[in-house]
Amino acid sequence: MPTPSRLAAARALHAVFGSGHRVSDHWDAGLSSEDAGLAQALLGLCLRRWGRLQAYVKPKLKDQSRSLPLGSQVALAVGFAQLAWMDGVAAHAAVNETVELAADPVLGFPPHKGLVNALLRRGAEKRQQLRADLEALPAALDRTAFVEAVLQSALEPHPAMGKAGLEALWSKLQAPPRPAFRVLRGEAPPELEADAQLPGCWHFREGAAFPGPWLQSGAGMVQDRSSQALMAFQWDEKPLRILDACAAPGGKTTSLGVRFPEARVTAVEREPRRAERLKKNLADRGVKAEVVVAEVTDFLANTTATFDLIVLDAPCSGSGTLQKHPELPWIAGNIDLERLSETQRELLRATIPKLEPGGLLIYAVCSWLPEEGEHHRAWVRSAHPELRPALVWPGEYGAESGATSCFRPNPLQWDGEGFQAFAWAKH
Ligand SMILES: C[S@@+](CC[C@H](N)C(=O)[O-])C[C@H]1O[C@@H](n2cnc3c(N)ncnc32)[C@H](O)[C@@H]1O
């Protein structure tokens, strides 16, 4: 039986390449912290180098015209990734455990047990060479058309960076992201140290353990640096009614509740299971909000309520999360960008009339693609003259000097997920 870490990584690879699913947030739940560390490293390597790993195997097959069953592709990727890049894993463990994985009738492909064994043993004899051979393959094998479009869009406001910028960004996105935390109550735990630039943001100290009990107590939360920075919008009003239109799991609802404790916060979420998680997160953190489980367009159509502040963190492709989700390039075929863009426009159409005069609307997506951001900004400009850009972020977060209404930090210099966020105030 392969170790739990290898089994978890293999299961996640099947979900991505077999079913076209994202890696679930809880894919490594239940693993010990040591196993989770190994599983995360292994899965990250396989996803980030999947194209090269498969291209390396192909010429070694007798019949190259036939593609390998997924179970064999997964086993070989898991085995070669360990041998090439995980020096701490002994060669015999990498080979033997992977051969067992290949023999698993669900995750592997038992008729290829011998083939997997032979190929991995050959690789194990010269691990340095194996690594050099894999790295000599064109990096473009791991960059799908989706990746190219995302990189181009990310750097579109910075054309001077040219091709070198694309390469630098791609290489930056290959490193696993640095988790960011926000302290909600009391002191930060000893495992964390303050971010050098962003007030209120914290990171792991070198070698520290994951502060699980602290997070479970609700005294803090994981929140990406970009979300923290965009939720620190500069606005001096005291809103009485706030709408978080797409709320689960509640990172932004929490930021709103903590910052505006006097306001009545309505947090809408359409997925019942995500709404349960939202309720629990808010309760653990001591944040008061009314959670409504509904399509926000239905909710807004059936209420007379209006709001002084609306945050619309819309569903999107997640293209700005490539660093955290290296599976995205491989499942992008399932992303219906046109539909997402239409949905985002509908959400804007439904929320804008519910903004009080003098109120602030913040639209955000964790995506660099213009269809999900810039195009909507242009539409608001022409269709909603009652909205004017609100300069709520420091200029360094946008492409402007002074303050900006567009949160879109330069991805080559900014450590955080790719976001496009816009702020408008109503006349
Ligand atoms: C990008 S996530 C929001 C993340 C959240 N704002 C945070 O900071 O933790 C979008 C959420 O909106 C929900 N959602 C998508 N479309 C919706 C709709 N029409 N009405 C209500 N919720 C929606 C999704 O289920 C998902 O939980």
Coordinates of N, CA, C and O in Angstrom, one line a residue, residues 108-225:
G108 N -4.1 3.3 -10.2 CA -3.0 3.0 -11.2 C -3.6 2.3 -12.4 O -4.8 2.5 -12.8
F109 N -2.8 1.4 -13.0 CA -3.3 0.5 -14.1 C -2.4 -0.8 -14.0 O -1.3 -0.8 -14.5
P110 N -3.0 -1.8 -13.3 CA -2.1 -2.9 -12.9 C -1.4 -3.6 -14.1 O -0.2 -4.0 -13.9
P111 N -2.0 -3.7 -15.3 CA -1.2 -4.3 -16.4 C 0.2 -3.6 -16.7 O 1.1 -4.1 -17.3
H112 N 0.3 -2.3 -16.3 CA 1.5 -1.5 -16.5 C 2.5 -1.5 -15.3 O 3.4 -0.7 -15.4
K113 N 2.2 -2.4 -14.4 CA 3.1 -2.4 -13.2 C 4.5 -2.6 -13.6 O 5.5 -2.0 -13.1
G114 N 4.7 -3.6 -14.5 CA 6.1 -4.0 -14.9 C 6.7 -2.8 -15.7 O 7.9 -2.5 -15.5
L115 N 5.9 -2.2 -16.6 CA 6.5 -1.0 -17.4 C 6.9 0.1 -16.4 O 8.0 0.6 -16.6
V116 N 6.0 0.4 -15.5 CA 6.3 1.5 -14.5 C 7.6 1.2 -13.8 O 8.5 2.0 -13.6
N117 N 7.7 -0.1 -13.3 CA 8.9 -0.5 -12.5 C 10.1 -0.4 -13.4 O 11.1 0.2 -12.9
A118 N 10.1 -0.8 -14.6 CA 11.3 -0.8 -15.5 C 11.7 0.7 -15.8 O 12.9 1.0 -15.6
L119 N 10.7 1.5 -16.1 CA 11.1 2.9 -16.4 C 11.6 3.7 -15.2 O 12.6 4.4 -15.3
L120 N 11.0 3.5 -14.1 CA 11.5 4.2 -12.9 C 12.9 3.7 -12.4 O 13.7 4.5 -12.0
R121 N 13.1 2.4 -12.5 CA 14.4 1.8 -12.1 C 15.5 2.5 -12.9 O 16.6 2.8 -12.4
R122 N 15.2 2.6 -14.2 CA 16.2 3.2 -15.1 C 16.5 4.6 -14.7 O 17.6 5.1 -14.6
G123 N 15.4 5.4 -14.4 CA 15.6 6.8 -13.9 C 16.3 6.8 -12.6 O 17.1 7.7 -12.4
A124 N 16.0 5.9 -11.7 CA 16.6 5.9 -10.4 C 18.2 5.7 -10.4 O 18.9 6.1 -9.5
E125 N 18.6 5.0 -11.5 CA 20.1 4.8 -11.6 C 20.9 6.1 -11.7 O 22.0 6.2 -11.3
K126 N 20.3 7.1 -12.4 CA 21.0 8.3 -12.6 C 20.0 9.5 -12.4 O 19.4 10.1 -13.3
R127 N 19.8 9.8 -11.1 CA 18.8 10.8 -10.8 C 19.2 12.2 -11.3 O 18.3 13.0 -11.7
Q128 N 20.5 12.5 -11.2 CA 20.9 13.9 -11.7 C 20.6 14.0 -13.2 O 20.2 15.0 -13.7
Q129 N 20.9 12.9 -13.9 CA 20.7 12.9 -15.4 C 19.2 13.0 -15.7 O 18.8 13.8 -16.6
L130 N 18.4 12.3 -14.9 CA 17.0 12.3 -15.1 C 16.5 13.8 -14.9 O 15.7 14.3 -15.8
R131 N 16.9 14.4 -13.9 CA 16.5 15.8 -13.6 C 17.0 16.7 -14.8 O 16.2 17.5 -15.3
A132 N 18.2 16.5 -15.2 CA 18.7 17.4 -16.3 C 17.9 17.1 -17.6 O 17.6 18.1 -18.3
D133 N 17.6 15.9 -17.9 CA 16.8 15.6 -19.1 C 15.5 16.2 -19.0 O 15.0 16.7 -20.0
L134 N 14.8 16.1 -17.9 CA 13.5 16.7 -17.7 C 13.5 18.2 -17.9 O 12.7 18.8 -18.6
E135 N 14.5 18.8 -17.3 CA 14.6 20.3 -17.3 C 15.0 20.8 -18.7 O 14.8 21.9 -19.0
A136 N 15.6 19.9 -19.5 CA 16.1 20.3 -20.8 C 14.9 20.3 -21.8 O 15.0 20.9 -22.8
L137 N 13.8 19.7 -21.4 CA 12.6 19.7 -22.3 C 12.0 21.1 -22.3 O 12.1 21.8 -21.3
P138 N 11.4 21.5 -23.4 CA 10.9 22.9 -23.5 C 9.8 23.2 -22.3 O 8.9 22.4 -22.2
A139 N 10.1 24.3 -21.6 CA 9.2 24.7 -20.5 C 7.8 24.9 -21.1 O 6.8 24.9 -20.4
A140 N 7.7 25.3 -22.4 CA 6.4 25.5 -23.0 C 5.5 24.4 -22.9 O 4.3 24.5 -23.1
L141 N 6.0 23.1 -22.7 CA 5.2 22.0 -22.6 C 4.2 22.1 -21.4 O 3.2 21.4 -21.4
D142 N 4.6 22.9 -20.4 CA 3.8 23.1 -19.2 C 2.9 24.3 -19.3 O 2.2 24.7 -18.4
R143 N 3.0 25.0 -20.5 CA 2.3 26.3 -20.6 C 1.2 26.1 -21.7 O 1.5 26.2 -22.9
T144 N 0.0 25.9 -21.3 CA -1.1 25.8 -22.2 C -1.5 27.1 -22.8 O -1.0 28.2 -22.3
A145 N -2.4 27.1 -23.8 CA -2.9 28.4 -24.4 C -3.5 29.3 -23.3 O -3.4 30.5 -23.4
F146 N -4.2 28.6 -22.4 CA -4.8 29.4 -21.3 C -3.7 30.2 -20.5 O -3.9 31.4 -20.2
V147 N -2.6 29.5 -20.2 CA -1.5 30.2 -19.5 C -1.0 31.4 -20.3 O -0.8 32.5 -19.7
E148 N -0.8 31.2 -21.6 CA -0.3 32.3 -22.4 C -1.2 33.5 -22.3 O -0.8 34.6 -22.1
A149 N -2.6 33.2 -22.4 CA -3.5 34.3 -22.4 C -3.5 35.0 -21.0 O -3.6 36.2 -20.9
V150 N -3.4 34.2 -20.0 CA -3.4 34.8 -18.6 C -2.1 35.7 -18.4 O -2.2 36.8 -17.9
L151 N -1.0 35.1 -18.9 CA 0.3 35.9 -18.7 C 0.2 37.2 -19.5 O 0.6 38.3 -18.9
Q152 N -0.3 37.1 -20.7 CA -0.4 38.4 -21.5 C -1.3 39.4 -20.8 O -1.0 40.6 -20.8
S153 N -2.5 38.9 -20.3 CA -3.4 39.8 -19.7 C -2.9 40.4 -18.4 O -3.1 41.6 -18.1
A154 N -2.1 39.6 -17.7 CA -1.6 40.1 -16.4 C -0.6 41.2 -16.6 O -0.6 42.2 -15.9
L155 N 0.1 41.2 -17.8 CA 1.1 42.2 -18.0 C 0.7 43.2 -19.0 O 1.4 44.1 -19.4
E156 N -0.6 43.1 -19.4 CA -1.1 44.1 -20.4 C -0.9 45.6 -20.0 O -0.5 46.4 -20.8
P157 N -1.1 45.9 -18.7 CA -0.9 47.3 -18.3 C 0.6 47.6 -18.2 O 0.9 48.8 -17.9
H158 N 1.5 46.7 -18.4 CA 2.9 46.9 -18.2 C 3.6 46.4 -19.5 O 4.5 45.6 -19.5
P159 N 3.3 47.0 -20.7 CA 3.8 46.5 -22.0 C 5.3 46.6 -22.1 O 5.9 45.8 -22.8
A160 N 5.9 47.5 -21.3 CA 7.4 47.7 -21.4 C 8.1 46.5 -21.0 O 9.3 46.3 -21.4
M161 N 7.5 45.6 -20.2 CA 8.2 44.4 -19.7 C 8.4 43.4 -20.9 O 9.3 42.6 -20.7
G162 N 7.6 43.4 -22.0 CA 7.9 42.6 -23.1 C 7.9 41.1 -22.8 O 7.4 40.7 -21.8
K163 N 8.6 40.4 -23.6 CA 8.7 38.9 -23.5 C 9.4 38.5 -22.2 O 9.0 37.5 -21.5
A164 N 10.4 39.3 -21.8 CA 11.1 39.0 -20.6 C 10.2 39.0 -19.4 O 10.3 38.2 -18.5
G165 N 9.2 40.0 -19.5 CA 8.3 40.1 -18.4 C 7.4 38.8 -18.3 O 7.2 38.3 -17.2
L166 N 7.0 38.3 -19.4 CA 6.2 37.0 -19.4 C 7.0 35.9 -18.8 O 6.4 35.1 -18.0
E167 N 8.2 35.8 -19.2 CA 9.0 34.7 -18.7 C 9.2 34.9 -17.2 O 9.2 33.9 -16.4
A168 N 9.5 36.1 -16.7 CA 9.7 36.4 -15.3 C 8.5 36.0 -14.5 O 8.5 35.5 -13.4
L169 N 7.3 36.4 -15.1 CA 6.1 36.2 -14.3 C 5.8 34.7 -14.2 O 5.4 34.1 -13.2
W170 N 6.0 34.0 -15.4 CA 5.8 32.5 -15.3 C 6.7 31.8 -14.3 O 6.2 31.0 -13.5
S171 N 7.9 32.3 -14.3 CA 8.8 31.6 -13.3 C 8.4 32.0 -11.9 O 8.5 31.2 -11.0
K172 N 8.0 33.2 -11.7 CA 7.5 33.6 -10.3 C 6.3 32.7 -9.9 O 6.2 32.3 -8.8
L173 N 5.4 32.4 -10.9 CA 4.2 31.7 -10.5 C 4.5 30.2 -10.3 O 3.6 29.5 -9.8
Q174 N 5.7 29.8 -10.6 CA 6.1 28.4 -10.3 C 6.4 28.0 -8.9 O 6.3 26.9 -8.5
A175 N 6.7 29.1 -8.1 CA 7.0 28.8 -6.7 C 5.7 28.7 -5.9 O 4.8 29.5 -6.1
P176 N 5.6 27.8 -5.0 CA 4.4 27.7 -4.2 C 4.2 29.0 -3.4 O 5.2 29.7 -3.0
P177 N 2.9 29.5 -3.3 CA 2.7 30.8 -2.7 C 3.0 30.8 -1.2 O 2.9 29.8 -0.6
R178 N 3.3 32.0 -0.7 CA 3.5 32.2 0.7 C 2.2 32.5 1.4 O 1.5 33.5 1.1
P179 N 1.7 31.6 2.3 CA 0.4 31.9 2.9 C 0.4 33.2 3.7 O 1.5 33.5 4.3
A180 N -0.7 33.8 3.7 CA -0.8 35.1 4.4 C -2.0 35.0 5.4 O -3.0 34.3 5.2
F181 N -1.8 35.6 6.6 CA -2.8 35.5 7.7 C -3.2 36.9 8.1 O -2.4 37.9 7.9
R182 N -4.4 37.0 8.7 CA -4.8 38.2 9.3 C -5.2 37.9 10.8 O -5.9 36.9 11.0
V183 N -4.7 38.8 11.7 CA -5.0 38.6 13.1 C -6.3 39.4 13.3 O -6.5 40.5 12.9
L184 N -7.3 38.7 13.9 CA -8.6 39.3 14.2 C -8.8 39.7 15.7 O -9.5 40.6 16.0
R185 N -8.2 38.9 16.5 CA -8.3 39.1 18.0 C -7.0 38.9 18.7 O -6.3 37.9 18.3
G186 N -6.6 39.7 19.6 CA -5.4 39.5 20.4 C -4.2 39.6 19.6 O -4.1 40.2 18.6
E187 N -3.1 38.9 20.2 CA -1.8 39.0 19.6 C -1.6 38.0 18.5 O -2.3 36.9 18.6
A188 N -0.7 38.2 17.6 CA -0.4 37.1 16.6 C 0.3 36.0 17.3 O 1.1 36.2 18.3
P189 N 0.1 34.7 16.9 CA 0.8 33.6 17.6 C 2.2 33.6 17.2 O 2.6 34.3 16.2
P190 N 3.1 32.9 18.0 CA 4.5 33.0 17.8 C 5.0 32.4 16.5 O 6.1 32.7 16.0
E191 N 4.1 31.6 15.8 CA 4.5 31.0 14.5 C 4.6 32.1 13.4 O 5.1 31.8 12.3
L192 N 4.0 33.3 13.7 CA 3.8 34.3 12.6 C 4.7 35.5 12.8 O 5.1 35.9 13.9
E193 N 5.1 36.1 11.7 CA 5.8 37.4 11.7 C 5.1 38.4 10.8 O 4.5 38.0 9.8
A194 N 5.3 39.7 11.1 CA 4.5 40.7 10.3 C 5.1 40.8 8.9 O 6.3 40.7 8.7
D195 N 4.2 41.1 8.0 CA 4.6 41.4 6.6 C 5.4 42.7 6.6 O 5.0 43.6 7.3
A196 N 6.4 42.8 5.8 CA 7.3 44.0 5.8 C 6.6 45.2 5.3 O 6.9 46.3 5.7
Q197 N 5.6 45.0 4.4 CA 5.0 46.2 3.8 C 3.5 46.4 4.2 O 3.1 47.5 4.3
L198 N 2.8 45.3 4.3 CA 1.3 45.5 4.4 C 0.9 45.4 5.9 O 0.9 44.3 6.5
P199 N 0.4 46.5 6.4 CA 0.1 46.5 7.9 C -1.1 45.5 8.1 O -2.0 45.4 7.3
G200 N -1.0 44.7 9.2 CA -2.1 43.8 9.5 C -1.9 42.4 8.9 O -2.7 41.5 9.2
C201 N -1.0 42.3 7.9 CA -0.8 41.0 7.3 C 0.4 40.3 7.9 O 1.4 40.9 8.3
W202 N 0.3 38.9 8.0 CA 1.3 38.1 8.7 C 1.6 36.9 7.9 O 0.8 36.4 7.1
H203 N 2.9 36.4 8.1 CA 3.3 35.2 7.4 C 4.0 34.2 8.4 O 4.4 34.6 9.5
F204 N 4.2 33.0 8.0 CA 5.0 32.0 8.8 C 6.4 32.5 9.1 O 7.0 33.1 8.2
R205 N 6.8 32.3 10.3 CA 8.3 32.4 10.5 C 8.9 31.2 9.9 O 8.3 30.2 9.8
E206 N 10.2 31.4 9.5 CA 10.9 30.3 8.9 C 10.8 29.0 9.8 O 11.1 29.1 11.0
G207 N 10.4 27.9 9.2 CA 10.4 26.6 9.9 C 9.2 26.5 10.9 O 9.2 25.4 11.6
A208 N 8.3 27.4 11.0 CA 7.3 27.3 12.0 C 6.2 26.4 11.6 O 6.0 26.1 10.4
A209 N 5.5 25.8 12.6 CA 4.4 24.9 12.2 C 3.1 25.7 11.9 O 3.0 26.9 12.2
F210 N 2.2 25.0 11.2 CA 0.9 25.7 10.8 C 0.1 26.0 12.1 O -0.1 25.2 12.9
P211 N -0.3 27.3 12.2 CA -1.0 27.7 13.5 C -2.5 27.2 13.5 O -3.4 28.0 13.6
G212 N -2.7 25.9 13.4 CA -4.1 25.3 13.3 C -5.0 25.7 14.4 O -6.1 26.3 14.2
P213 N -4.6 25.5 15.7 CA -5.5 25.8 16.8 C -5.9 27.3 16.9 O -7.0 27.6 17.2
W214 N -4.9 28.1 16.5 CA -5.2 29.6 16.5 C -6.3 29.9 15.5 O -7.2 30.7 15.8
L215 N -6.1 29.3 14.3 CA -7.1 29.6 13.3 C -8.5 29.0 13.7 O -9.5 29.7 13.5
Q216 N -8.5 27.8 14.2 CA -9.7 27.2 14.6 C -10.4 28.0 15.7 O -11.7 28.0 15.8
S217 N -9.7 28.7 16.5 CA -10.3 29.5 17.6 C -11.0 30.7 17.1 O -11.7 31.4 17.8
G218 N -10.7 31.0 15.8 CA -11.4 32.2 15.2 C -10.6 33.5 15.5 O -11.1 34.6 15.2
A219 N -9.4 33.4 16.1 CA -8.7 34.6 16.5 C -7.9 35.2 15.2 O -7.4 36.2 15.3
G220 N -7.9 34.4 14.2 CA -7.2 34.8 13.0 C -7.8 34.1 11.8 O -8.6 33.1 11.9
M221 N -7.4 34.5 10.6 CA -7.8 33.7 9.4 C -6.7 33.8 8.3 O -5.8 34.6 8.4
V222 N -6.8 32.8 7.4 CA -6.0 32.8 6.3 C -6.6 33.8 5.3 O -7.8 33.7 5.0
Q223 N -5.9 34.8 4.8 CA -6.5 35.7 3.8 C -5.3 36.1 2.9 O -4.3 36.7 3.4
D224 N -5.5 35.9 1.6 CA -4.4 36.3 0.7 C -4.1 37.8 0.8 O -4.9 38.6 1.1
R225 N -2.8 38.1 0.5 CA -2.3 39.4 0.7 C -3.1 40.4 -0.2 O -3.4 41.6 0.2

